[in-house]
PDB file of C-alpha atoms in Angstrom:
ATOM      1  CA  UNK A   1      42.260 144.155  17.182  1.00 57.00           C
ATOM      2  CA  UNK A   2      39.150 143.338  18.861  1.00 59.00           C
ATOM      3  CA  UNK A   3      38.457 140.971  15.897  1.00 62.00           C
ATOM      4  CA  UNK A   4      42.056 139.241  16.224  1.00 58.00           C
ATOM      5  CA  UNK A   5      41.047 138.436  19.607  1.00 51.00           C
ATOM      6  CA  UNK A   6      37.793 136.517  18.944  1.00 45.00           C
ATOM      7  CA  UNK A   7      39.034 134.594  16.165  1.00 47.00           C
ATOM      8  CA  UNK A   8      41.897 133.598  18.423  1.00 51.00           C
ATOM      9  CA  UNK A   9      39.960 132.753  21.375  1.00 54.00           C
ATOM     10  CA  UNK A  10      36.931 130.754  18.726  1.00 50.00           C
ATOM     11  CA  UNK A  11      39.750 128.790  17.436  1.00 57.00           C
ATOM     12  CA  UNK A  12      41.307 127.857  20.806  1.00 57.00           C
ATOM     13  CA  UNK A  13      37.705 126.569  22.229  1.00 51.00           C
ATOM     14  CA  UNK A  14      36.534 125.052  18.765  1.00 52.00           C
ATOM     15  CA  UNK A  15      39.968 123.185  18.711  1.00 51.00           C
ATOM     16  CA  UNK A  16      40.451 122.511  22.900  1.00 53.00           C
ATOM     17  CA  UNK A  17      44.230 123.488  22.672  1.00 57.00           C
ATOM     18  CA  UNK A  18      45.421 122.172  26.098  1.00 64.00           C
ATOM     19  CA  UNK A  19      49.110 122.302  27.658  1.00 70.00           C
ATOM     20  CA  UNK A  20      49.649 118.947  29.636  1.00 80.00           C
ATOM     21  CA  UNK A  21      51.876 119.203  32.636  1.00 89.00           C
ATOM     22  CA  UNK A  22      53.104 115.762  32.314  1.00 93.00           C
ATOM     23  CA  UNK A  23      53.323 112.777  29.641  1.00 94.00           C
ATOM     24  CA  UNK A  24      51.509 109.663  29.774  1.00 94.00           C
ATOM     25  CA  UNK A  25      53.926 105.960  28.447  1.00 94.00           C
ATOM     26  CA  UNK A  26      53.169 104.807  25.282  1.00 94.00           C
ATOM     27  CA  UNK A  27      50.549 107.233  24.597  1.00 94.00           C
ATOM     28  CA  UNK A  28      52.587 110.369  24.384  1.00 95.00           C
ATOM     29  CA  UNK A  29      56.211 109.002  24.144  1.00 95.00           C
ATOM     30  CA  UNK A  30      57.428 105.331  23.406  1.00 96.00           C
ATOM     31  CA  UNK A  31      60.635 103.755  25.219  1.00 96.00           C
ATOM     32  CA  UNK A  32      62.971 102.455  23.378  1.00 95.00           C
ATOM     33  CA  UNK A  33      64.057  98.915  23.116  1.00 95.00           C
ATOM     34  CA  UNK A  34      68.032  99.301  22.877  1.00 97.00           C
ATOM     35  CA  UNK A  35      70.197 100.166  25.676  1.00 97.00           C
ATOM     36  CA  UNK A  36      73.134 102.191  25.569  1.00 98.00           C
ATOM     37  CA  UNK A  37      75.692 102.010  28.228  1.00 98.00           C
ATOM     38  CA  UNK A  38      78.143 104.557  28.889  1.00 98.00           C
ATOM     39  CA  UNK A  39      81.305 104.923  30.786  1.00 98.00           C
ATOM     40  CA  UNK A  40      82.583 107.628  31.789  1.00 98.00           C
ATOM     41  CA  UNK A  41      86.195 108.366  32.103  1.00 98.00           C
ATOM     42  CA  UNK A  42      88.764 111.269  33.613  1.00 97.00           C
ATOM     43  CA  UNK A  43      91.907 110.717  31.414  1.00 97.00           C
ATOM     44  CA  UNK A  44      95.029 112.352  33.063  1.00 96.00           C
ATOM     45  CA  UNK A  45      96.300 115.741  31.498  1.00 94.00           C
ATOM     46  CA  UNK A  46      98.848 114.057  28.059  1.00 93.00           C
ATOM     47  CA  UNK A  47      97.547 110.644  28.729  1.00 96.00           C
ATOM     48  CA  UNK A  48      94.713 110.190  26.192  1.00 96.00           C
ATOM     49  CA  UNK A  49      96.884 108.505  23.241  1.00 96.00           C
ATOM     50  CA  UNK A  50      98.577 106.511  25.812  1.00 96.00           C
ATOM     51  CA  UNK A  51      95.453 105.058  27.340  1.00 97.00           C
ATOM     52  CA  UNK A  52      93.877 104.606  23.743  1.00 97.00           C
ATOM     53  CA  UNK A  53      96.559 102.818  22.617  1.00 96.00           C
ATOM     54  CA  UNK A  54      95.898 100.256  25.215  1.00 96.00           C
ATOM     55  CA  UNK A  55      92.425 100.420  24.551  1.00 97.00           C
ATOM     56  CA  UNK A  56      93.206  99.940  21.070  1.00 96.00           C
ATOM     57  CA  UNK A  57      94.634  96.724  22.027  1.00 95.00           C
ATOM     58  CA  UNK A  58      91.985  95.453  24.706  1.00 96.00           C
ATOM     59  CA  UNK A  59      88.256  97.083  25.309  1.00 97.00           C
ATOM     60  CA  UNK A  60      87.814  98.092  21.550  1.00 97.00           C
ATOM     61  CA  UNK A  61      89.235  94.584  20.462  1.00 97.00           C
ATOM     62  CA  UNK A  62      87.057  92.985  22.971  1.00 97.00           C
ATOM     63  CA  UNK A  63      83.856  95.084  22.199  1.00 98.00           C
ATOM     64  CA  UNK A  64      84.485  94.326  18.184  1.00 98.00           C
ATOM     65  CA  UNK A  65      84.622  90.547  18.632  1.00 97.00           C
ATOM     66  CA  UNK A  66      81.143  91.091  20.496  1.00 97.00           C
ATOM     67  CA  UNK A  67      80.236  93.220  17.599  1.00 98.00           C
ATOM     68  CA  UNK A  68      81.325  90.625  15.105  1.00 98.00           C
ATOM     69  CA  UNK A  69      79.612  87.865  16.835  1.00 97.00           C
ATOM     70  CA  UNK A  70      76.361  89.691  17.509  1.00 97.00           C
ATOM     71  CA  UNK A  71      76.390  90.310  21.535  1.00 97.00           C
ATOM     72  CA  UNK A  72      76.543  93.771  21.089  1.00 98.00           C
ATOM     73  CA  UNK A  73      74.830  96.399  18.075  1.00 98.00           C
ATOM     74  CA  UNK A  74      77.525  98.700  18.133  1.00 98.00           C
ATOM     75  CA  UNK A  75      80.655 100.433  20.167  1.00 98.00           C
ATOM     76  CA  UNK A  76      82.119 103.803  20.020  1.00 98.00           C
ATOM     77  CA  UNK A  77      84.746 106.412  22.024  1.00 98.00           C
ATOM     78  CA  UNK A  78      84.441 110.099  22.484  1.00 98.00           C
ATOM     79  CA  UNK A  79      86.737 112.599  23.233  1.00 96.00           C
ATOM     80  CA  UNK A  80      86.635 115.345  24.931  1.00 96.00           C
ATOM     81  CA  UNK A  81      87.322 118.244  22.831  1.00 94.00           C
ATOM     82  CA  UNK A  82      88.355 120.196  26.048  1.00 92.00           C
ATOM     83  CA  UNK A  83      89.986 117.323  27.936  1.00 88.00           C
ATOM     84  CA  UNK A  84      90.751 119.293  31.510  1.00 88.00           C
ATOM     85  CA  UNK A  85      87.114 120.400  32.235  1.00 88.00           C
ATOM     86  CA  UNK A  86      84.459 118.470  33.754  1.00 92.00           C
ATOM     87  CA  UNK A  87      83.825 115.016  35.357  1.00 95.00           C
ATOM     88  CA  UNK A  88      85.250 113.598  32.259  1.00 97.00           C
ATOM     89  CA  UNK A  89      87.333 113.732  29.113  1.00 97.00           C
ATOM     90  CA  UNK A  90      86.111 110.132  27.209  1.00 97.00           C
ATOM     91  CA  UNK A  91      83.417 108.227  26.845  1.00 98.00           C
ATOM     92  CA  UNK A  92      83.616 104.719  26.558  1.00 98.00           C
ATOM     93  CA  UNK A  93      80.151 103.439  24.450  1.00 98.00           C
ATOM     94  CA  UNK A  94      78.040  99.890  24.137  1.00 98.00           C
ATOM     95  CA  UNK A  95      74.873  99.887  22.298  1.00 98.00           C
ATOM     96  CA  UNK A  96      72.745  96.861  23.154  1.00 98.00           C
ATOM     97  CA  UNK A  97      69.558  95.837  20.717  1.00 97.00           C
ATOM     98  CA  UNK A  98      67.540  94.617  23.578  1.00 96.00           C
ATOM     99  CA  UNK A  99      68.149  94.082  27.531  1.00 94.00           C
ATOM    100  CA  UNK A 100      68.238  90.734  26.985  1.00 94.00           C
ATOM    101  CA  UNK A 101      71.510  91.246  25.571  1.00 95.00           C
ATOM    102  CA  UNK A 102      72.790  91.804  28.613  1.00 94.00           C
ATOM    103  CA  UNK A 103      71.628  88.135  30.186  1.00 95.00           C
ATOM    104  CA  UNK A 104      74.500  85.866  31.447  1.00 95.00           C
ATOM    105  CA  UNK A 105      75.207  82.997  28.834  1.00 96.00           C
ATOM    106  CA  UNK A 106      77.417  80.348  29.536  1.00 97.00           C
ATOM    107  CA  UNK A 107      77.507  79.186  25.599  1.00 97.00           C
ATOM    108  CA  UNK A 108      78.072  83.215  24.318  1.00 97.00           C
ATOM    109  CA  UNK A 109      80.447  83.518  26.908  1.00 97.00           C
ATOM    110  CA  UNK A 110      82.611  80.148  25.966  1.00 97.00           C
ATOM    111  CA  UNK A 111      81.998  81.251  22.664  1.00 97.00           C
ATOM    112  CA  UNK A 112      83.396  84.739  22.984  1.00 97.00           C
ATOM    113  CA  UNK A 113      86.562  83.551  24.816  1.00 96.00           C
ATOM    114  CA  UNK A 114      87.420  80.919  22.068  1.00 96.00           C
ATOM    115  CA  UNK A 115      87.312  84.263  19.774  1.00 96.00           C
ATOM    116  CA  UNK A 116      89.403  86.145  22.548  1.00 96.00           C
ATOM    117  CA  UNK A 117      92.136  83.435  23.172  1.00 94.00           C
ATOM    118  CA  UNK A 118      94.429  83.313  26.240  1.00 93.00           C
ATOM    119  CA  UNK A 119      96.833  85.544  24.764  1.00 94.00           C
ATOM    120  CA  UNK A 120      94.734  88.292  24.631  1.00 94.00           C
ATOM    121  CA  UNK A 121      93.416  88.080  28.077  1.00 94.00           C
ATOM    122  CA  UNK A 122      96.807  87.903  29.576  1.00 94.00           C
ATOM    123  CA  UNK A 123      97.358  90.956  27.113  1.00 94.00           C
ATOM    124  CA  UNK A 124      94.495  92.521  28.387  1.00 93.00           C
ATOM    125  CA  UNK A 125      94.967  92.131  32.064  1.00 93.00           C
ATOM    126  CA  UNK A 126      98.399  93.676  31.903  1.00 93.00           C
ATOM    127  CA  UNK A 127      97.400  96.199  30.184  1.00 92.00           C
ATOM    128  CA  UNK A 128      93.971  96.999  32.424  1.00 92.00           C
ATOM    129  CA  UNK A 129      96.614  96.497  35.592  1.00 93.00           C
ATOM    130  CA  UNK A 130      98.039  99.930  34.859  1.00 93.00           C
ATOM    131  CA  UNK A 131      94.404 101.721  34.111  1.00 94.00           C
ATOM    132  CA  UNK A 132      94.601 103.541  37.514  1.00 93.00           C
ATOM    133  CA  UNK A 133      98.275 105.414  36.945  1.00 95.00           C
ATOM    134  CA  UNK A 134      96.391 107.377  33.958  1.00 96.00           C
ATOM    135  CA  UNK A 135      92.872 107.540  34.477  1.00 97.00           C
ATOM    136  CA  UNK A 136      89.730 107.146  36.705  1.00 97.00           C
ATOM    137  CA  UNK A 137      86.391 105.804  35.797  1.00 97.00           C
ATOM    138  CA  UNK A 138      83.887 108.692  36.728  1.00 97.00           C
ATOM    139  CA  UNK A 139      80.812 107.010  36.409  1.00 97.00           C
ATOM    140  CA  UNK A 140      78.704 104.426  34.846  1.00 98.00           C
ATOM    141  CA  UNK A 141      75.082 104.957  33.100  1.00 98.00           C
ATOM    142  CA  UNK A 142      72.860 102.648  31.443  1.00 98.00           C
ATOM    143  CA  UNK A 143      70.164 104.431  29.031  1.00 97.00           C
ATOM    144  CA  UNK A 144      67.219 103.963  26.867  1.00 96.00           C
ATOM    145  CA  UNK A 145      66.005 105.862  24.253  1.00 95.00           C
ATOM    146  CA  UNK A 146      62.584 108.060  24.965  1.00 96.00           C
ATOM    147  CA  UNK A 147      60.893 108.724  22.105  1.00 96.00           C
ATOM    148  CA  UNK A 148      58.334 111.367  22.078  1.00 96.00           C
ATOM    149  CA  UNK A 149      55.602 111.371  19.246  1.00 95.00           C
TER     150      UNK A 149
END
């Protein structure tokens, strides 16, 4: 036993095992460069198919255009598989490559609308207008990626 001992406490000082109590940027974890922003969402109780049908129709529609023209890297929804706990019952997804994604551009937005058309945003604002009879937006977070090496 008394042998187990020494050869564990030789290799700990031979090898200087230390536990930090904190983690130093870019030398023991990188940041990521995309950006993920997620909405959260509090569906009302036999509303979800209703409200992703007119999702269906608007924010995916409008988020795959982006996709297709290169604004955004990707776009996603979850569900809740128990809707009536929690905050929230759906997630509402935008992954960015790069914060300067997220920049104001008068030529991507002119660009995007062409895409869009007037009939969709008319579409789209009706559809938004009745949002608030079957759901409430619980909160908004924007997040990068920490990568620890």
């Amino acid at each position: 036993m008394k042998i187990i001992l020494l050869v564990l406490t030789l290799i700990g000082v031979c090898t200087n095992i230390q536990a930090k109590d904190r983690l130093d940027v870019y030398e023991d974890f990188d940041i990521g460069t995309e950006l993920v922003s997620m909405t959260m969402v509090k569906v009302d109780p036999n509303m979800e198919d209703m409200y992703l049908a007119g999702l269906q129709q608007s924010w995916a529609k409008a988020v795959q255009i982006q996709k297709d023209m290169g604004y955004i890297k990707d776009w996603k929804i979850y569900a809740s598989e128990l809707p009536l706990t929690g905050d929230f019952n759906m997630l509402l997804v935008v992954t960015y490559e790069k914060l300067s994604d997220l920049e104001p551009s008068k030529k991507k937005y002119e660009a995007f609308m062409k895409k869009w058309g007037e009939d969709n945003q008319t579409m789209s604002e009706e559809l938004s207008a009745g949002y608030p009879k079957i759901r409430t937006l619980t909160g908004e977070y924007m997040l990068r990626e920490i990568i620890l090496k």
